[in-house]
Amino acid sequence: MRWFASNRWNLTVVLLLAGAGLLVWSWLARSDGWLSGALVNVGTTLLLFAPLLVVGRYIEKRLDDVQASQVKIEQRQEVAAANIATLAEEVSQTQAELRRTHERLTETVVSRLAAARDKDRQVFADVEEAPSHDLLFAALVRAADLHLTTSTGCRVPVHNTHLFLWFETPTTHDQFQEAPDPAEDLYLRLERINGQTVAHLAWPRDQTAEDFLVVLAEAVVRAGEYPGDRSFEAGRLFSDLRELLELAHESATSGSTAALSGVIQYCPPQWAITEMALVSVGKPAGYSIPFSRIREPHWPSHMSGKSWLDRDSFDDAFEAGFALSEAKGFAATQTGPYDEPPF
């Protein structure tokens, strides 16, 4: 069969020559009709068969080419499938590595944030547990940096008086200074409910908390508001400040949809006064009365219909917020998620 394929052209030529020769012979032997006819038939058959060999060879060659191409395609498909499988495995490994990287990054960030939160809590706790110029300085700067309090500070009530103590946020006094200088004095002021200043106070770095509280007591005496030594409750000032800072910090860092910011005063247990509004901090958290609407009449009667309301806490916040709004012209530009008309 292999010989036949390799000698197809020679055989074709032989068949053509033989067919032509038989036709010539048939012409020469035309006197013998039977022989001439037989020779014509055989010669014609050979002449017709010869091209079929050529056509068959062409078809076989095309089939061989197609088969060879199919084999190459199959081989390429196998290579491509192997490459795809390898690529898929590499992609899978890359994705797994990215997930591990993201998880490690997330864990690292969460760990660092947790450490920062713990540090903040300790700083705020030290305001009450070990009050000093340096600790208070650090707590006020950190609170303002996180916008837990206003940029200028916050205040707490001086119990058994009508006064409040404003803790001023330390600021830089030099344009080339990146942060407030802890060696500088702390500045505080005694003020009335509407923010009117009664006395300016300074707390030098070398002065103890006890010394400062004595200076504060004398300022309260001069203001005619001193309740007596036993009723002065000086230590509650730092306790109240700690409570305000911790409340704002927890609200701001817990992922709450009603996070507190810019707190001016806390009226426990349910209301806080911020730069923008009176905001509930209990349940529901975030119910807001913006300063732009605090002058609307009948707020107290409207709020008395709330079953969840702590009346004393609300009254303290409303009185102080209204007084500050009237005196300082506070106006809210943002409102809370629970805002509603009073009527």
Coordinates of C-alpha atoms in Angstrom, one line a residue:
M1 CA 0.0 0.0 0.0
R2 CA 2.9 2.3 0.8
W3 CA 4.5 1.4 -2.5
F4 CA 1.2 2.2 -4.3
A5 CA 1.0 5.6 -2.7
S6 CA 4.6 6.5 -3.5
N7 CA 4.3 5.3 -7.2
R8 CA 0.8 6.6 -7.9
W9 CA 2.1 9.2 -10.4
N10 CA 4.1 6.5 -12.3
L11 CA 1.1 4.2 -12.3
T12 CA -1.1 7.0 -13.6
V13 CA 1.3 7.7 -16.5
V14 CA 1.4 4.0 -17.3
L15 CA -2.3 3.7 -17.3
L16 CA -2.7 6.7 -19.5
L17 CA -0.1 5.4 -22.0
A18 CA -1.7 1.9 -21.9
G19 CA -5.1 3.4 -22.4
A20 CA -3.9 5.5 -25.3
G21 CA -2.1 2.5 -26.8
L22 CA -5.2 0.3 -26.6
L23 CA -7.2 3.0 -28.3
V24 CA -4.6 3.2 -31.1
W25 CA -4.6 -0.6 -31.3
S26 CA -8.4 -0.6 -31.5
W27 CA -8.2 1.8 -34.5
L28 CA -5.6 -0.4 -36.2
A29 CA -7.8 -3.5 -35.6
R30 CA -11.0 -1.8 -36.7
S31 CA -11.5 -4.6 -39.3
D32 CA -12.1 -6.9 -36.4
G33 CA -15.2 -5.3 -34.8
W34 CA -15.2 -7.4 -31.6
L35 CA -11.5 -6.9 -30.9
S36 CA -11.7 -3.2 -31.7
G37 CA -14.6 -2.7 -29.4
A38 CA -12.9 -4.6 -26.6
L39 CA -9.8 -2.6 -27.0
V40 CA -11.8 0.7 -27.0
N41 CA -13.6 -0.3 -23.8
V42 CA -10.4 -1.3 -22.0
G43 CA -8.5 1.7 -23.2
T44 CA -11.3 4.1 -22.3
T45 CA -11.5 2.5 -18.8
L46 CA -7.8 2.9 -18.3
L47 CA -7.9 6.6 -19.4
L48 CA -10.8 7.3 -17.1
F49 CA -9.3 5.4 -14.2
A50 CA -5.9 7.3 -14.4
P51 CA -7.4 10.7 -13.4
L52 CA -9.3 9.0 -10.6
L53 CA -6.0 8.0 -9.2
V54 CA -4.8 11.6 -9.3
V55 CA -8.1 12.9 -7.7
G56 CA -8.0 10.2 -5.1
R57 CA -4.5 11.1 -4.3
Y58 CA -5.5 14.7 -3.9
I59 CA -8.4 13.8 -1.7
E60 CA -6.2 11.6 0.4
K61 CA -3.6 14.3 0.7
R62 CA -6.3 16.8 1.8
L63 CA -7.6 14.3 4.3
D64 CA -4.1 13.7 5.6
D65 CA -3.6 17.4 5.9
V66 CA -6.9 17.8 7.7
Q67 CA -6.0 14.9 10.0
A68 CA -2.6 16.4 10.7
S69 CA -4.2 19.7 11.4
Q70 CA -6.7 18.1 13.7
V71 CA -3.9 16.4 15.6
K72 CA -2.1 19.7 15.9
I73 CA -5.3 21.4 17.1
E74 CA -5.8 18.6 19.6
Q75 CA -2.3 19.0 20.8
R76 CA -2.6 22.7 21.1
Q77 CA -5.9 22.3 22.9
E78 CA -4.2 20.0 25.4
V79 CA -1.4 22.5 25.9
A80 CA -3.9 25.3 26.2
A81 CA -6.0 23.3 28.7
A82 CA -2.9 22.5 30.7
N83 CA -1.9 26.2 30.6
I84 CA -5.4 27.3 31.6
A85 CA -5.3 24.8 34.5
T86 CA -1.9 26.1 35.6
L87 CA -3.1 29.7 35.2
A88 CA -6.3 28.9 37.2
E89 CA -4.2 27.4 39.9
E90 CA -1.9 30.4 40.0
V91 CA -4.9 32.7 40.1
S92 CA -6.5 30.7 42.9
Q93 CA -3.2 30.8 44.8
T94 CA -2.9 34.5 44.1
Q95 CA -6.4 35.2 45.3
A96 CA -5.8 33.0 48.4
E97 CA -2.6 35.0 49.1
L98 CA -4.5 38.3 48.6
R99 CA -7.2 37.1 51.1
R100 CA -4.5 36.1 53.6
T101 CA -2.8 39.5 53.0
H102 CA -6.1 41.4 53.5
E103 CA -6.9 39.3 56.6
R104 CA -3.5 40.0 58.1
L105 CA -3.8 43.7 57.2
T106 CA -7.2 43.8 58.7
E107 CA -6.1 42.0 61.9
T108 CA -3.1 44.3 62.1
V109 CA -5.2 47.4 61.7
V110 CA -7.8 46.2 64.2
S111 CA -5.1 45.3 66.6
R112 CA -3.5 48.8 66.3
L113 CA -6.9 50.5 66.6
A114 CA -7.8 48.4 69.6
A115 CA -4.5 49.5 71.2
A116 CA -5.2 53.1 70.4
R117 CA -8.7 52.8 71.9
D118 CA -7.3 51.2 75.0
K119 CA -4.8 54.0 75.3
D120 CA -7.5 56.7 74.9
R121 CA -9.7 55.0 77.5
Q122 CA -6.8 55.0 79.9
V123 CA -6.0 58.7 79.2
F124 CA -9.6 59.6 79.9
A125 CA -9.8 57.4 83.0
D126 CA -6.7 59.0 84.4
V127 CA -8.5 62.4 84.3
E128 CA -10.5 61.2 87.3
E129 CA -8.1 58.6 88.8
A130 CA -4.9 60.6 88.8
P131 CA -5.7 64.2 87.8
S132 CA -2.8 66.4 86.9
H133 CA -1.9 69.1 84.5
D134 CA -0.1 66.7 82.1
L135 CA -2.9 64.1 82.1
L136 CA -5.6 66.7 81.6
F137 CA -3.6 68.4 78.9
A138 CA -3.2 65.1 77.0
A139 CA -6.9 64.2 77.4
L140 CA -8.2 67.5 76.1
V141 CA -5.9 67.5 73.1
R142 CA -6.9 64.0 72.2
A143 CA -10.6 64.6 72.6
A144 CA -10.4 67.7 70.4
D145 CA -8.3 65.8 67.8
L146 CA -11.0 63.1 67.5
H147 CA -13.7 65.9 67.6
L148 CA -15.2 64.3 70.6
T149 CA -15.4 67.8 72.1
T150 CA -15.5 71.2 70.3
S151 CA -12.3 72.7 69.0
T152 CA -12.3 75.1 71.9
G153 CA -13.2 72.6 74.7
C154 CA -16.1 71.5 76.8
R155 CA -17.6 72.1 80.2
V156 CA -19.0 70.4 83.3
P157 CA -21.2 71.7 86.0
V158 CA -19.8 72.9 89.3
H159 CA -22.2 71.0 91.5
N160 CA -24.4 72.8 94.1
T161 CA -23.8 76.1 92.2
H162 CA -25.2 77.7 89.1
L163 CA -21.7 77.8 87.5
F164 CA -19.9 75.6 85.0
L165 CA -16.2 75.0 84.5
W166 CA -15.0 75.2 80.9
F167 CA -11.9 73.2 80.0
E168 CA -10.2 75.0 77.1
T169 CA -8.6 72.9 74.5
P170 CA -4.8 73.6 74.4
T171 CA -3.8 75.2 71.1
T172 CA -0.5 76.1 69.4
H173 CA 0.6 79.7 69.6
D174 CA 3.4 79.5 67.1
Q175 CA 2.8 78.9 63.4
F176 CA 5.9 76.7 63.3
Q177 CA 4.7 74.6 66.2
E178 CA 3.0 71.3 65.1
A179 CA 1.3 70.5 68.4
P180 CA 0.4 72.3 71.7
D181 CA 3.3 72.5 74.2
P182 CA 2.5 70.4 77.3
A183 CA 4.7 72.8 79.3
E184 CA 2.2 75.6 78.8
D185 CA -0.5 76.5 81.2
L186 CA -4.0 75.0 81.0
Y187 CA -6.7 77.6 80.7
L188 CA -10.1 77.2 82.2
R189 CA -13.0 79.5 83.0
L190 CA -15.9 79.7 85.3
E191 CA -19.0 80.6 83.4
R192 CA -22.8 80.8 83.8
I193 CA -25.3 78.6 82.1
N194 CA -25.4 80.8 79.0
G195 CA -21.6 80.8 78.7
Q196 CA -21.1 84.2 80.3
T197 CA -17.6 84.3 81.8
V198 CA -17.3 84.7 85.5
A199 CA -13.6 84.1 86.0
H200 CA -10.5 83.1 83.9
L201 CA -8.3 80.5 85.5
A202 CA -4.8 79.2 84.7
W203 CA -3.4 75.8 85.7
P204 CA 0.5 75.9 85.6
R205 CA 2.3 72.7 84.9
D206 CA 4.0 72.7 88.3
Q207 CA 0.6 73.0 90.2
T208 CA -1.1 69.9 91.6
A209 CA -4.7 69.1 91.1
E210 CA -5.4 69.9 94.7
D211 CA -3.8 73.3 94.4
F212 CA -5.8 74.1 91.4
L213 CA -9.1 73.1 93.0
V214 CA -8.3 75.4 95.9
V215 CA -7.8 78.2 93.4
L216 CA -11.1 77.2 91.8
A217 CA -12.9 77.2 95.1
E218 CA -11.8 80.7 95.8
A219 CA -13.0 81.9 92.4
V220 CA -16.4 80.4 93.2
V221 CA -16.4 82.2 96.5
R222 CA -15.7 85.5 94.7
A223 CA -18.6 84.8 92.3
G224 CA -20.9 84.5 95.3
E225 CA -21.8 80.9 94.5
Y226 CA -19.8 78.9 97.0
P227 CA -22.0 76.1 98.6
G228 CA -19.6 75.5 101.5
D229 CA -16.6 73.3 101.8
R230 CA -18.5 70.0 102.3
S231 CA -20.9 70.7 99.4
F232 CA -18.3 71.9 96.9
E233 CA -17.6 68.4 95.7
A234 CA -14.4 69.4 93.8
G235 CA -13.5 65.9 92.9
R236 CA -16.7 65.5 90.8
L237 CA -15.4 67.9 88.3
F238 CA -12.9 65.4 87.0
S239 CA -15.3 62.6 87.4
D240 CA -17.9 64.4 85.2
L241 CA -15.2 65.3 82.6
R242 CA -14.1 61.7 82.4
E243 CA -17.8 60.6 81.9
L244 CA -18.2 63.2 79.1
L245 CA -15.0 62.1 77.3
E246 CA -15.7 58.4 77.6
L247 CA -19.3 58.8 76.5
A248 CA -18.3 60.7 73.3
H249 CA -15.4 58.3 72.7
E250 CA -17.5 55.2 72.9
S251 CA -20.2 56.7 70.7
A252 CA -17.7 57.9 68.1
T253 CA -15.7 54.6 67.9
S254 CA -18.4 52.0 68.3
G255 CA -19.8 52.3 64.7
S256 CA -22.9 53.9 66.0
T257 CA -25.1 55.6 63.3
A258 CA -25.8 58.4 65.8
A259 CA -22.2 59.0 66.8
L260 CA -21.6 62.0 69.1
S261 CA -19.1 64.7 68.1
G262 CA -18.4 68.2 69.2
V263 CA -19.8 67.6 72.7
I264 CA -20.1 70.7 74.8
Q265 CA -21.8 69.3 77.9
Y266 CA -23.2 66.0 79.2
C267 CA -26.4 66.0 81.2
P268 CA -26.6 62.4 82.5
P269 CA -27.9 60.0 82.0
Q270 CA -29.7 60.6 78.7
W271 CA -28.8 63.9 77.0
A272 CA -25.8 65.7 75.6
I273 CA -25.3 69.2 74.2
T274 CA -23.2 69.3 71.1
E275 CA -22.2 72.1 68.7
M276 CA -25.3 71.4 66.7
A277 CA -28.1 70.1 68.9
L278 CA -29.4 68.5 72.0
V279 CA -28.9 64.7 71.4
S280 CA -30.2 61.8 73.3
V281 CA -27.5 59.3 74.3
G282 CA -29.7 56.6 75.8
K283 CA -32.5 54.7 74.1
P284 CA -33.2 55.8 71.5
A285 CA -29.7 57.2 70.8
G286 CA -29.5 60.1 68.4
Y287 CA -32.9 61.7 68.9
S288 CA -32.0 65.3 68.1
I289 CA -33.3 68.8 68.8
P290 CA -31.2 71.1 66.6
F291 CA -30.4 74.6 67.8
S292 CA -32.0 76.0 64.7
R293 CA -35.4 74.8 66.1
I294 CA -34.8 75.0 69.8
R295 CA -36.8 78.3 69.9
E296 CA -39.9 76.6 68.6
P297 CA -42.6 76.7 71.4
H298 CA -43.8 73.8 73.4
W299 CA -40.7 71.5 73.1
P300 CA -41.0 70.5 76.8
S301 CA -44.7 69.5 76.4
H302 CA -44.0 67.7 73.2
M303 CA -41.1 65.7 74.7
S304 CA -43.1 64.8 77.8
G305 CA -45.1 62.5 75.6
K306 CA -42.1 60.4 75.0
S307 CA -42.3 57.2 77.1
W308 CA -38.5 56.8 77.0
L309 CA -37.7 60.4 78.2
D310 CA -35.6 61.0 81.4
R311 CA -37.3 64.2 82.4
D312 CA -34.6 65.6 84.7
S313 CA -31.8 64.9 82.2
F314 CA -33.8 66.5 79.4
D315 CA -34.7 69.6 81.5
D316 CA -31.0 70.1 82.3
A317 CA -30.0 69.8 78.7
F318 CA -32.8 71.9 77.3
E319 CA -32.2 74.7 79.8
A320 CA -28.5 74.8 79.2
G321 CA -28.8 74.4 75.4
F322 CA -31.5 77.1 75.1
A323 CA -29.4 79.5 77.2
L324 CA -26.3 78.9 75.1
S325 CA -28.3 79.2 71.9
E326 CA -29.7 82.5 73.0
A327 CA -26.4 83.9 74.2
K328 CA -24.1 82.7 71.5
G329 CA -26.5 82.4 68.6
F330 CA -25.9 78.7 68.0
A331 CA -27.6 77.4 64.8
A332 CA -27.5 73.9 63.5
T333 CA -26.5 73.1 60.0
Q334 CA -27.0 69.4 60.4
T335 CA -29.7 67.3 62.1
G336 CA -29.9 63.9 63.7
P337 CA -31.6 60.8 62.4
Y338 CA -34.6 61.1 64.7
D339 CA -35.5 64.7 64.1
E340 CA -39.2 65.3 63.9
P341 CA -41.6 68.3 64.2
P342 CA -42.7 69.1 67.7
F343 CA -46.4 69.2 66.7

